[in-house]
PDB file of C-alpha atoms and ligand atoms in Angstrom:
ATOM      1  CA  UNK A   1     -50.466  -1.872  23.061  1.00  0.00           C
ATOM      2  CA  UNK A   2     -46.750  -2.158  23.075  1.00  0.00           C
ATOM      3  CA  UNK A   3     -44.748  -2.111  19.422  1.00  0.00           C
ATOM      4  CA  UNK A   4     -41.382  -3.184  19.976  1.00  0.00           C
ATOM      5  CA  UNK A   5     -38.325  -3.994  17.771  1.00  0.00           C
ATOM      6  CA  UNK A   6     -35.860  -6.579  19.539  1.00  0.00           C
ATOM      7  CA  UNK A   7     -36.071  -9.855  20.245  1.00  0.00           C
ATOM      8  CA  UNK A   8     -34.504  -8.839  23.868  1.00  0.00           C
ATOM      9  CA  UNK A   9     -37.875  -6.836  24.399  1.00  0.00           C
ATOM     10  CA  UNK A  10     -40.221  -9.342  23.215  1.00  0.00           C
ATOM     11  CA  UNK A  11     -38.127 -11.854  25.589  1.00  0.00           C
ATOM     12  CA  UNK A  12     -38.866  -9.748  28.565  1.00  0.00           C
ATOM     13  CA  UNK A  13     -42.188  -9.272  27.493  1.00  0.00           C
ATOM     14  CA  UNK A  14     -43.454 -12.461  27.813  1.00  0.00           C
ATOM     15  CA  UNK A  15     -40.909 -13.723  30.769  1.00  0.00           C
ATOM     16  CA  UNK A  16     -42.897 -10.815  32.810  1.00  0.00           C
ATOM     17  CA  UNK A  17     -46.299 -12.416  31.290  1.00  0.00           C
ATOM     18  CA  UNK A  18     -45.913 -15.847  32.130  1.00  0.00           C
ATOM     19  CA  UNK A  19     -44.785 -14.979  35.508  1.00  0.00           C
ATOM     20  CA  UNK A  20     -48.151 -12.845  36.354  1.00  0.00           C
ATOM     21  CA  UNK A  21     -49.763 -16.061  35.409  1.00  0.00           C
ATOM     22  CA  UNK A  22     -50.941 -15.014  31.670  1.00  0.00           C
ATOM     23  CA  UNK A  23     -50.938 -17.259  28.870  1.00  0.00           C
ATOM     24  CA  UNK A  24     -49.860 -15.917  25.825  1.00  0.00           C
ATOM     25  CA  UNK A  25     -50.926 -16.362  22.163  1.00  0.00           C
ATOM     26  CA  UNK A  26     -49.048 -15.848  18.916  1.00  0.00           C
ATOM     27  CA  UNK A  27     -50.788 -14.205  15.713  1.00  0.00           C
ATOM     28  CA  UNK A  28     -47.850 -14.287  13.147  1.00  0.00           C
ATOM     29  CA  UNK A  29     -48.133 -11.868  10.085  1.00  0.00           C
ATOM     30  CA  UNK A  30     -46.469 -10.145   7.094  1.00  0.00           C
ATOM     31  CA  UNK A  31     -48.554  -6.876   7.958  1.00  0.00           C
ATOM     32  CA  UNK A  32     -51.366  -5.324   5.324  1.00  0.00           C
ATOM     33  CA  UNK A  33     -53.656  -6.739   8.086  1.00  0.00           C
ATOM     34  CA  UNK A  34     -57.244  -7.292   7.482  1.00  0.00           C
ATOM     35  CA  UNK A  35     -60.464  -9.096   8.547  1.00  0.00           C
ATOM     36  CA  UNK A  36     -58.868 -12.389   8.073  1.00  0.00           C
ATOM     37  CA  UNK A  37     -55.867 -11.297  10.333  1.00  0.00           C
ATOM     38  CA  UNK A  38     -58.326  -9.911  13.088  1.00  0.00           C
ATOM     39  CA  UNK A  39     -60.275 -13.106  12.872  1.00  0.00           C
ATOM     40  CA  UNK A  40     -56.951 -15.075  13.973  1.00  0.00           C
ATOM     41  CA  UNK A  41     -56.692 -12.722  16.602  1.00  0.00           C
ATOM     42  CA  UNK A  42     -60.506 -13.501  18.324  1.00  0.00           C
ATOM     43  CA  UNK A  43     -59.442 -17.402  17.500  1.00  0.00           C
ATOM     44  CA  UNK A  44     -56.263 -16.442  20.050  1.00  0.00           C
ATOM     45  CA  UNK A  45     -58.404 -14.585  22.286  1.00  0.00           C
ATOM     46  CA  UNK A  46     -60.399 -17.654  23.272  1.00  0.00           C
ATOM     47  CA  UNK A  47     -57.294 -19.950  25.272  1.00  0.00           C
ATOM     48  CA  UNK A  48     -55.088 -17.241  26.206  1.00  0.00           C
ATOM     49  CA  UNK A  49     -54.927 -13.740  28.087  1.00  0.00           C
ATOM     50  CA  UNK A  50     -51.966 -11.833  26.285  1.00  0.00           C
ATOM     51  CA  UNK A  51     -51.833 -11.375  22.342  1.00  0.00           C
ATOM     52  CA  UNK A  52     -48.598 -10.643  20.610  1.00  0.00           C
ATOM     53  CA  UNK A  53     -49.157  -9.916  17.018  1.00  0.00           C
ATOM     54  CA  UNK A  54     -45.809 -10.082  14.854  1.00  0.00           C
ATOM     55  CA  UNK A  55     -45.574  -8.566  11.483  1.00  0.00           C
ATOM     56  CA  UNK A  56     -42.386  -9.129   9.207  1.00  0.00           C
ATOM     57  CA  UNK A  57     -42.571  -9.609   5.507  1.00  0.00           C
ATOM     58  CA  UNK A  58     -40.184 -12.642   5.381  1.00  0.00           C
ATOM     59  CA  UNK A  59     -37.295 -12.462   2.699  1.00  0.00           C
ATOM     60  CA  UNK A  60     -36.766 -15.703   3.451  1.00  0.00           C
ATOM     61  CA  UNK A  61     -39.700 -17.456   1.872  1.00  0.00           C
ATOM     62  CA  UNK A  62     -39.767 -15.231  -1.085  1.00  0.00           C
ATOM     63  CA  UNK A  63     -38.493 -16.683  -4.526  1.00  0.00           C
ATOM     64  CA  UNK A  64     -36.640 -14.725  -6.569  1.00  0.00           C
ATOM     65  CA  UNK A  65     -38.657 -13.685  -9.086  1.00  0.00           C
ATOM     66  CA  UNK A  66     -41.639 -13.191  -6.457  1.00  0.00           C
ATOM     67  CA  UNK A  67     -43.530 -10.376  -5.146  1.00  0.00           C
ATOM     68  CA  UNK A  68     -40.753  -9.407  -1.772  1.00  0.00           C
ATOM     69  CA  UNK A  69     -40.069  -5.850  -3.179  1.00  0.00           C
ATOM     70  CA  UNK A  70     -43.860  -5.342  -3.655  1.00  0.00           C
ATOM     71  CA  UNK A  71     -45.384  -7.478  -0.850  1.00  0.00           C
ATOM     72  CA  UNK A  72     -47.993  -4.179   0.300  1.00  0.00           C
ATOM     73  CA  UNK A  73     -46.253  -2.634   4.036  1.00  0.00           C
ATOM     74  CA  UNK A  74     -48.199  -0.237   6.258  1.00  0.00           C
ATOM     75  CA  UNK A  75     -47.114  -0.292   9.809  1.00  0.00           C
ATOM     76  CA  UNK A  76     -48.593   2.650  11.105  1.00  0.00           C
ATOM     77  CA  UNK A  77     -52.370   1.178   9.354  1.00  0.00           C
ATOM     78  CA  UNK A  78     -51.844  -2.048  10.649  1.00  0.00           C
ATOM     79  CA  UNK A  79     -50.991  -0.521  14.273  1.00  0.00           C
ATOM     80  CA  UNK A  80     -54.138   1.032  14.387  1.00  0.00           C
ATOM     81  CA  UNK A  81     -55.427  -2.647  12.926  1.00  0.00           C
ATOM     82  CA  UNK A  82     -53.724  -4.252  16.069  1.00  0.00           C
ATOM     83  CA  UNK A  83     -54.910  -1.705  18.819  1.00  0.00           C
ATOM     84  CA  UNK A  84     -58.775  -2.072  17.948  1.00  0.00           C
ATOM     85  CA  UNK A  85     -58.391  -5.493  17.341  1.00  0.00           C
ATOM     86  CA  UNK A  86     -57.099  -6.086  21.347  1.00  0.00           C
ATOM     87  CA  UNK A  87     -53.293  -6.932  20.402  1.00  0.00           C
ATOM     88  CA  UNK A  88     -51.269  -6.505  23.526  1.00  0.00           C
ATOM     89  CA  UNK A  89     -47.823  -6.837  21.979  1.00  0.00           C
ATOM     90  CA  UNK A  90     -46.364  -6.235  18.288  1.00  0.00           C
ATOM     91  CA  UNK A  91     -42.980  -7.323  17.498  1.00  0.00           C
ATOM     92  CA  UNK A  92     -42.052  -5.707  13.806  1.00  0.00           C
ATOM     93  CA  UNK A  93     -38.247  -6.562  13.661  1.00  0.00           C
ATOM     94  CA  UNK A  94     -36.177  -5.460  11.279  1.00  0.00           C
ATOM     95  CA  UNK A  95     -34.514  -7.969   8.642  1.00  0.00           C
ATOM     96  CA  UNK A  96     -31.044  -7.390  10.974  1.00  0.00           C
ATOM     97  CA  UNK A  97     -33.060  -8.507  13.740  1.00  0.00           C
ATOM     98  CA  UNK A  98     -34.522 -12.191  12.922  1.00  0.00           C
ATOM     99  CA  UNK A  99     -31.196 -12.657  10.653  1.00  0.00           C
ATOM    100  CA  UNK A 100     -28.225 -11.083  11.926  1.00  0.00           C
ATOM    101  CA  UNK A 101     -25.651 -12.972   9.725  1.00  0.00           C
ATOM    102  CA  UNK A 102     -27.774 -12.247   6.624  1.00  0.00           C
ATOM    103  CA  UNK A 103     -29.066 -15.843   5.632  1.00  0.00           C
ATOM    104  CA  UNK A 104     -29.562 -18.201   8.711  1.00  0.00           C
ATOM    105  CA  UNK A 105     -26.868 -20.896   9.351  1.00  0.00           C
ATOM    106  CA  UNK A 106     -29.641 -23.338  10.126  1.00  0.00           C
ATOM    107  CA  UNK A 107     -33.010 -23.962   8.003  1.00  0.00           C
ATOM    108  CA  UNK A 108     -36.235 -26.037   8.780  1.00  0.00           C
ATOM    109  CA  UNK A 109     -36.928 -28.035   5.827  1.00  0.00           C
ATOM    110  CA  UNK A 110     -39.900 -29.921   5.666  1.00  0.00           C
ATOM    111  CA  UNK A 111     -39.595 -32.914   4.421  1.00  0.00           C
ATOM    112  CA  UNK A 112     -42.881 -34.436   3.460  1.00  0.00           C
ATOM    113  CA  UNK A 113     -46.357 -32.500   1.777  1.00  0.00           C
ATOM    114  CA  UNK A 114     -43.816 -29.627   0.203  1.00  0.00           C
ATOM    115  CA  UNK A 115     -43.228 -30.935  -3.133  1.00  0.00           C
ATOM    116  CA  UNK A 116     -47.564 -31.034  -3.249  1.00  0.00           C
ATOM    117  CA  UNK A 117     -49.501 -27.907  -3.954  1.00  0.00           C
ATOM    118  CA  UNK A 118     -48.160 -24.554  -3.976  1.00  0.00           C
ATOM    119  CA  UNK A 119     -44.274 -26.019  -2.862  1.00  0.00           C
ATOM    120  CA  UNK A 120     -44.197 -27.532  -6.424  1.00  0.00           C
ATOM    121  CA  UNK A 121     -44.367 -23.914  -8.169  1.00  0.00           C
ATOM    122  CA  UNK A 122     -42.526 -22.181  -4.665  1.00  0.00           C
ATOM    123  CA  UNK A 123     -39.251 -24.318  -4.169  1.00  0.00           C
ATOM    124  CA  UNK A 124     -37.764 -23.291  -0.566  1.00  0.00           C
ATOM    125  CA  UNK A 125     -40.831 -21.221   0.360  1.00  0.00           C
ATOM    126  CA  UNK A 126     -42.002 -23.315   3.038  1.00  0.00           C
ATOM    127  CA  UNK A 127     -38.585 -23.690   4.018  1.00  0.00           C
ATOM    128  CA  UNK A 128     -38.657 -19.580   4.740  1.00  0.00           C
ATOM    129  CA  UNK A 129     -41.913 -20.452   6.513  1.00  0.00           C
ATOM    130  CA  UNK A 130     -40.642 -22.945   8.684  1.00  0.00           C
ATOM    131  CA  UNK A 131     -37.417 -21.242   9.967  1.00  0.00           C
ATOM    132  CA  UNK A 132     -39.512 -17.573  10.505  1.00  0.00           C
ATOM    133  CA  UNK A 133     -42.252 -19.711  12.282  1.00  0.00           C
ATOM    134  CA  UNK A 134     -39.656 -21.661  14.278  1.00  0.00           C
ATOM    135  CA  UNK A 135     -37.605 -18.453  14.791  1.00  0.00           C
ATOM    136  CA  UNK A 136     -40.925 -16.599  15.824  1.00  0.00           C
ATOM    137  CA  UNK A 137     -41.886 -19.899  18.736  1.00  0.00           C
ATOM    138  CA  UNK A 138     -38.516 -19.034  20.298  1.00  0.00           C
ATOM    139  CA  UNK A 139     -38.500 -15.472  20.432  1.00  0.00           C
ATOM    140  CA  UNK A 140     -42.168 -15.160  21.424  1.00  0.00           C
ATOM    141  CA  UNK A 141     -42.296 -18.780  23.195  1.00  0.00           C
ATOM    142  CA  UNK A 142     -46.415 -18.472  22.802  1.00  0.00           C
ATOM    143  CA  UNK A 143     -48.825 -21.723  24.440  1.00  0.00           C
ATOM    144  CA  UNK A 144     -51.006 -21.010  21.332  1.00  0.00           C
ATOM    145  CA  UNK A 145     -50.345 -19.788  17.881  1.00  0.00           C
ATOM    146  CA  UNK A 146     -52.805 -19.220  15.055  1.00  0.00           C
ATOM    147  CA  UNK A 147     -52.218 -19.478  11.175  1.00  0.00           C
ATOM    148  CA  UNK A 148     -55.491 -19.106   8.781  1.00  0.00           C
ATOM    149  CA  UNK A 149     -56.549 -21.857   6.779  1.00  0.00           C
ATOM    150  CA  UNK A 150     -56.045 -19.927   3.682  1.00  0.00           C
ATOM    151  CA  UNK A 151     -52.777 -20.943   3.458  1.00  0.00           C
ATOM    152  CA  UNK A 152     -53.757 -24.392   4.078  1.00  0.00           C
ATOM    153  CA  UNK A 153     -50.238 -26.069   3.257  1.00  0.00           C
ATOM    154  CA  UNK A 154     -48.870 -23.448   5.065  1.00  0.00           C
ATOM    155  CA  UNK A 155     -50.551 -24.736   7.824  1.00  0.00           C
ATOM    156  CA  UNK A 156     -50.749 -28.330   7.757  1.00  0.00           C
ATOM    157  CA  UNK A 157     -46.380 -28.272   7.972  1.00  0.00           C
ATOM    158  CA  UNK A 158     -46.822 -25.821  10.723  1.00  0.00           C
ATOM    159  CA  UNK A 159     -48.164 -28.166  12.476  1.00  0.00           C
ATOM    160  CA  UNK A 160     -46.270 -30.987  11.657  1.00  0.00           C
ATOM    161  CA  UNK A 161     -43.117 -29.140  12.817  1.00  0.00           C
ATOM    162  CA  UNK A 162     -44.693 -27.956  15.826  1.00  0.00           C
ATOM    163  CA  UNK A 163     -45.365 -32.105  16.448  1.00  0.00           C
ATOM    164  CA  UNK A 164     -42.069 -33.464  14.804  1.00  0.00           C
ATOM    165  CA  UNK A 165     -39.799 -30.983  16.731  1.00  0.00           C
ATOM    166  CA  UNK A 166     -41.468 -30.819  20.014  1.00  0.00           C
ATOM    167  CA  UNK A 167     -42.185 -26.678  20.290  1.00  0.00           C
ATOM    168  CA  UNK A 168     -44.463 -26.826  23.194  1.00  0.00           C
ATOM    169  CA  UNK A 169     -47.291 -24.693  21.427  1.00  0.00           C
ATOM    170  CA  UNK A 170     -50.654 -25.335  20.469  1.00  0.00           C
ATOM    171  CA  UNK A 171     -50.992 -24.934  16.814  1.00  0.00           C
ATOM    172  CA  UNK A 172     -55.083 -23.176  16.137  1.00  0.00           C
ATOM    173  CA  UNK A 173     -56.384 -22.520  12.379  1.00  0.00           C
ATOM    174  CA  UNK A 174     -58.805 -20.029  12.002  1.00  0.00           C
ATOM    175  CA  UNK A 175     -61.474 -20.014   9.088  1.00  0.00           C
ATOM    176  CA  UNK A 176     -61.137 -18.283   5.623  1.00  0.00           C
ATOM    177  CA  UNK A 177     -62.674 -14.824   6.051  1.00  0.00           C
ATOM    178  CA  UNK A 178     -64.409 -13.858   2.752  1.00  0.00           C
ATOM    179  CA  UNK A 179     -65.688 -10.619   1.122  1.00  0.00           C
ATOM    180  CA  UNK A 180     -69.261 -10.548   0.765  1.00  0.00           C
ATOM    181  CA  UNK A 181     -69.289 -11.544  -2.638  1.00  0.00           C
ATOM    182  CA  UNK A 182     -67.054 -14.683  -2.117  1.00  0.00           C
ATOM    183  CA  UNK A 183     -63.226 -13.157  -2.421  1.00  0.00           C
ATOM    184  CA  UNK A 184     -61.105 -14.856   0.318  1.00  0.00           C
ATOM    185  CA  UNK A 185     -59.319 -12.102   2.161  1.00  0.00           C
ATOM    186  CA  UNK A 186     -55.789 -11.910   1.068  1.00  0.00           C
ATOM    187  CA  UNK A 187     -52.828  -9.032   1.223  1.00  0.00           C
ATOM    188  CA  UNK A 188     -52.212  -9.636  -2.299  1.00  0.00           C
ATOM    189  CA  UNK A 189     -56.144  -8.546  -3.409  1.00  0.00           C
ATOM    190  CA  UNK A 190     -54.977  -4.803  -3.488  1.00  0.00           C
ATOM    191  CA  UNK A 191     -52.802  -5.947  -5.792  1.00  0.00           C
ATOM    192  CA  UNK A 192     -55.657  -6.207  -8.098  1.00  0.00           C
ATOM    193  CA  UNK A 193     -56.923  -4.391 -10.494  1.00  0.00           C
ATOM    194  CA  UNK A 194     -61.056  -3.651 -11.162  1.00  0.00           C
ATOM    195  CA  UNK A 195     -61.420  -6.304 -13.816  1.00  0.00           C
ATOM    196  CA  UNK A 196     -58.725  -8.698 -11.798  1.00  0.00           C
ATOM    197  CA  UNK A 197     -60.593  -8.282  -9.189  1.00  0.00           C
ATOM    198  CA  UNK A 198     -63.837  -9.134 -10.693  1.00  0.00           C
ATOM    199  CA  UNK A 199     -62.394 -12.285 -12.663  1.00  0.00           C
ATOM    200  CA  UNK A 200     -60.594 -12.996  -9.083  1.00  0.00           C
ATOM    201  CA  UNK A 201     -64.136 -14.495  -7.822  1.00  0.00           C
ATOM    202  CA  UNK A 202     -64.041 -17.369 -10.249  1.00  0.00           C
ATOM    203  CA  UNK A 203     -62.029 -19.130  -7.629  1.00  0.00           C
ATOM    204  CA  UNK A 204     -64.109 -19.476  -4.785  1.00  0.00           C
ATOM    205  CA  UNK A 205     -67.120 -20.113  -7.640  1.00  0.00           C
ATOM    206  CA  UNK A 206     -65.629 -23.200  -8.634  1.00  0.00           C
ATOM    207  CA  UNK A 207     -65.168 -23.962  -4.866  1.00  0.00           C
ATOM    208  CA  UNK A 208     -68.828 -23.464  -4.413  1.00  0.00           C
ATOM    209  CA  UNK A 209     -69.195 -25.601  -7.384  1.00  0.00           C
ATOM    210  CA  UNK A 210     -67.103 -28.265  -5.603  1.00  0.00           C
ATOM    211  CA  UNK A 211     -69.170 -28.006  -2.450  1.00  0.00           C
ATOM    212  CA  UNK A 212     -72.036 -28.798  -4.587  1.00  0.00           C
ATOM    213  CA  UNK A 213     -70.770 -31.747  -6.005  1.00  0.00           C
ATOM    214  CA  UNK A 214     -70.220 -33.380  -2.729  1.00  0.00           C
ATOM    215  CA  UNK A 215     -73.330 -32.064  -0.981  1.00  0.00           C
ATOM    216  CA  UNK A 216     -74.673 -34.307  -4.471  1.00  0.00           C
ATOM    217  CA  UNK A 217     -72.861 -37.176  -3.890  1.00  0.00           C
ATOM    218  CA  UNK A 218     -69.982 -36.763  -6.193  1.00  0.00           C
ATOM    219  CA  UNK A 219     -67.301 -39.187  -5.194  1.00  0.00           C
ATOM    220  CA  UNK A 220     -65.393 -39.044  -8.303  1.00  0.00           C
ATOM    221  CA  UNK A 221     -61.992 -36.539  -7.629  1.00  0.00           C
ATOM    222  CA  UNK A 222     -62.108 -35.789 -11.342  1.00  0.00           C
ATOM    223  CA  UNK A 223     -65.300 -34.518 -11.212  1.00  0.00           C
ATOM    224  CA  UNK A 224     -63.877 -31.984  -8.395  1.00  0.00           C
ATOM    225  CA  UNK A 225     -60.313 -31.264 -10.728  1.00  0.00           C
ATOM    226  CA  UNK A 226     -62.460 -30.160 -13.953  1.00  0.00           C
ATOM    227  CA  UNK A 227     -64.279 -28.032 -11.761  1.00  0.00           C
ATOM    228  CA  UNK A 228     -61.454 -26.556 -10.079  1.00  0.00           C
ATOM    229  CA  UNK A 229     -59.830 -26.009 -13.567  1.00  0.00           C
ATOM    230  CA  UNK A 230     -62.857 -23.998 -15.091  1.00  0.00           C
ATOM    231  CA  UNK A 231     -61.745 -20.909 -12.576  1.00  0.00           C
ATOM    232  CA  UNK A 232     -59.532 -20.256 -15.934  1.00  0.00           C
ATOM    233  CA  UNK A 233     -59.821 -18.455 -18.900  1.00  0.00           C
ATOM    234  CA  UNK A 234     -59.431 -14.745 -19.736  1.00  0.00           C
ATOM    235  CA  UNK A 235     -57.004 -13.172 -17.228  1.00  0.00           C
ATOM    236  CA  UNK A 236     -57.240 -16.191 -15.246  1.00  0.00           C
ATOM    237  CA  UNK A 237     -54.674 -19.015 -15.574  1.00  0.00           C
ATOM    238  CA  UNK A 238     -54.623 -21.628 -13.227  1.00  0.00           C
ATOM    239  CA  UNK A 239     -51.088 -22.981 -11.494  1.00  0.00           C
ATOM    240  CA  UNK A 240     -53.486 -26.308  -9.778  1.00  0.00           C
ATOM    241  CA  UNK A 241     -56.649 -26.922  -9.113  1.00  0.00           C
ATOM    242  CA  UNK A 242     -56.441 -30.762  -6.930  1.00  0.00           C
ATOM    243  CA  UNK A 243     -58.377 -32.793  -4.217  1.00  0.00           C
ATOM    244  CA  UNK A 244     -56.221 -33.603  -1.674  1.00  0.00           C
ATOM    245  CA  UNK A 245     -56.159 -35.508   1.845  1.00  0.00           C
ATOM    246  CA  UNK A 246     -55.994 -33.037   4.555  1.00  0.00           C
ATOM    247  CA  UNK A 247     -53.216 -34.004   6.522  1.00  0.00           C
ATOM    248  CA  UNK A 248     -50.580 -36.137   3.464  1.00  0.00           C
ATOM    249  CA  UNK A 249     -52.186 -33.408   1.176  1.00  0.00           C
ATOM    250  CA  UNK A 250     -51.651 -36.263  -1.538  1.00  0.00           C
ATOM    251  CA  UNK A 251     -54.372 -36.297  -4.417  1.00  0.00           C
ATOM    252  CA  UNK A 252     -57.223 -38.538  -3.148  1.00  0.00           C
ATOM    253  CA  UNK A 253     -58.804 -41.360  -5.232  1.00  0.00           C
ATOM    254  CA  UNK A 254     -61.927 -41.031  -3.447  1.00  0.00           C
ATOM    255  CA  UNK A 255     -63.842 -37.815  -2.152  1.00  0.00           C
ATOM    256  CA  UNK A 256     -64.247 -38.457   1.038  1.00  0.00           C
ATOM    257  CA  UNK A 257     -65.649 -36.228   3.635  1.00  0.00           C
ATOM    258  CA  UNK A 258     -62.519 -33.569   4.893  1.00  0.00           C
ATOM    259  CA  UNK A 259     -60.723 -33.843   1.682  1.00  0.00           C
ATOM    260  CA  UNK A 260     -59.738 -30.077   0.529  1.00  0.00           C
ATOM    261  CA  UNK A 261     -60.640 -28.650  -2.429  1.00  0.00           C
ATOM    262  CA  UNK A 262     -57.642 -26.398  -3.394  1.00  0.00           C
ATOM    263  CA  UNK A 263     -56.802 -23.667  -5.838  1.00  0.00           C
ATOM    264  CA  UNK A 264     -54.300 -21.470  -6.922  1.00  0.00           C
ATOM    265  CA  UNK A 265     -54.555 -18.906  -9.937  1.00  0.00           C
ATOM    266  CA  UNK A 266     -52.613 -16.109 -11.616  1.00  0.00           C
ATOM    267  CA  UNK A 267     -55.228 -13.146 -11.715  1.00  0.00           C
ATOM    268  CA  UNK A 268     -53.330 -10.963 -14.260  1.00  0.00           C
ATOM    269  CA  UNK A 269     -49.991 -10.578 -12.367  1.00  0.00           C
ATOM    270  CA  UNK A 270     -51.200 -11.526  -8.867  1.00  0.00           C
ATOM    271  CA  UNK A 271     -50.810 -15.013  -7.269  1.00  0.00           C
ATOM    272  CA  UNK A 272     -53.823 -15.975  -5.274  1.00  0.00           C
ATOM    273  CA  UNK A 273     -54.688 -19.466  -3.468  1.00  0.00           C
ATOM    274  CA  UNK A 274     -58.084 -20.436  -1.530  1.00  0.00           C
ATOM    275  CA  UNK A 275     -59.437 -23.823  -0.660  1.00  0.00           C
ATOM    276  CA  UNK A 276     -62.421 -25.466   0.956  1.00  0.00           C
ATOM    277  CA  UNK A 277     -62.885 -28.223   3.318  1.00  0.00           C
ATOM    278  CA  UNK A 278     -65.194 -30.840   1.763  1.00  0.00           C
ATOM    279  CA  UNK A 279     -68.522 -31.846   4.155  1.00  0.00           C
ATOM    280  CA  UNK A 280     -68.019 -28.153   6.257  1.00  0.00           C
ATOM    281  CA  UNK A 281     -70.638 -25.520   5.303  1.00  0.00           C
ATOM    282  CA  UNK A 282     -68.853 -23.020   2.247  1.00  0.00           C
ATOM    283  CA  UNK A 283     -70.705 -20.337   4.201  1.00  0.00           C
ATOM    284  CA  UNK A 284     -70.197 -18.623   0.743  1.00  0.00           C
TER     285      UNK A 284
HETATM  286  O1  LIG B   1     -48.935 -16.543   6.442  1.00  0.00           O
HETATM  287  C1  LIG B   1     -48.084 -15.626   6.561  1.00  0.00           C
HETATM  288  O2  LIG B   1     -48.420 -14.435   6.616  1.00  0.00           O
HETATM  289  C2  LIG B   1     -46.609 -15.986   6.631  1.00  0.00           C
HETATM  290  O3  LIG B   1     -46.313 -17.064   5.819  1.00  0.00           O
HETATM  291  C3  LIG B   1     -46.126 -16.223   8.072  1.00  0.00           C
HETATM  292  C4  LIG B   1     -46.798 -17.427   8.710  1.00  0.00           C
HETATM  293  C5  LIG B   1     -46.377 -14.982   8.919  1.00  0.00           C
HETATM  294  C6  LIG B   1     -44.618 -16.500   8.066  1.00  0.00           C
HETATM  295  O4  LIG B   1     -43.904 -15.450   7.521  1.00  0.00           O
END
């Protein structure tokens, strides 16, 4: 496995790929990899022959009063992540590196879905994601990238740039890994502490809850939004708990089949989102 720093190396990289005939797929990271990282990583594996993994904690899409300082880093863990996990390539630039002037003279700004969901609480986040992602198809120039479903916002304007600008990359999701006991795997659980941890799981409970509901022919979204809402209470307060379509990610009037079931909490001082897919198995 190759680590490199420049955007000149990773350019080389996959010029010398392509030509030996390899496709190449993109896993894009902020590091503190886990299961959920490694599971994007088999999702790549599938359509191409060359992983490149990148890890950079993006200033860009942090708010100011947001975790950036804290955001957990651990290269030389997550190298030994990479290299059992099959990576070929990891690009872990410096900030200098994907923005030499300091703050880019050009952003991607979405324009529809951001002011839904976690963009209402995170204005110019997506924005951060967007330009990194963008930043990342050019440097890397990948025929597949993969983003986890986690971050399902996150995902659904990944793809719609990838569409509404033309990058010539297929954009993959791969599932929400879980703990055993239900936790969706996120960077920001070590963040939490034993009894954080513990109230943590009341978010994908009221999921399963929600999953429920439909699989009992609950149609009624406010059936789904009290449910949602009940992942609060001591240590737990919830930012939104909605019903949404899965591509406008506008609040549905009807549960329909597909809709997502989304959440996002404070557990003590640590921001955590999950969601589920209504009519797929919770598999939790
Ligand atoms: O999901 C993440 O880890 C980040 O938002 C991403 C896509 C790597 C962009 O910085």
């Amino acid at each position: 496995m190759l680590l490199v720093r420049s955007r000149s190396e990773v350019g080389l990289w996959s010029e010398h790929t392509r030509k030996a005939g390899r496709r190449i797929g993109l896993v894009p990271t902020m590091g503190s990899l886990h299961a959920g990282h490694t599971s994007l990583i088999d999702v790549a594996r599938r359509s191409v022959d060359r992983i490149a993994l990148s890890i950079f904690v993006n200033p860009l899409q942090f708010g100011p009063a947001e975790d950036y300082e804290s955001y957990p880093r651990d290269l030389e863990r997550d190298l030994d992540v990479a290299a059992a996990a099959g990576v070929d390539l990891v690009f872990a630039p410096p900030d200098v590196e994907m923005y030499p002037n300091g703050e880019p003279g050009v952003n991607v700004v979405p324009v529809g879905g951001v002011d839904r969901l976690c963009g209402r609480s995170r204005p110019g986040h997506f924005t951060g994601v967007l330009t990194v992602v963008a930043k990342l198809f050019g440097i890397v120039t990948p025929d597949v990238a993969v983003f986890g479903q986690k971050d399902y916002q996150q995902l659904v304007l990944i793809r719609r740039m990838a569409t509404d600008l033309n990058f010539p990359v297929d954009v993959e999701s791969g599932p929400i890994v879980r703990e055993a006991d239900g936790l969706a795997m996120s960077s920001r659980n070590r963040h939490l502490s034993a009894t954080d941890r513990k109230r943590a799981l009341r978010l994908s409970a009221t999921l399963r809850s929600c999953a429920q509901l439909f699989a009992g022919g609950h149609r009624d979204p406010q059936d789904f939004v009290r449910e949602l809402h009940r992942a609060g209470g001591a240590g737990v307060s919830v930012e939104y708990g909605e019903v949404v379509h899965p591509e406008s990610l506008a609040p549905v009037d009807r549960v329909e089949e597909g809709a997502v079931c989304a959440v996002a909490a404070f557990v003590g001082d640590t921001r955590l989102i999950d969601n589920h897919v209504l009519g797929t198995d919770p598999g939790f």
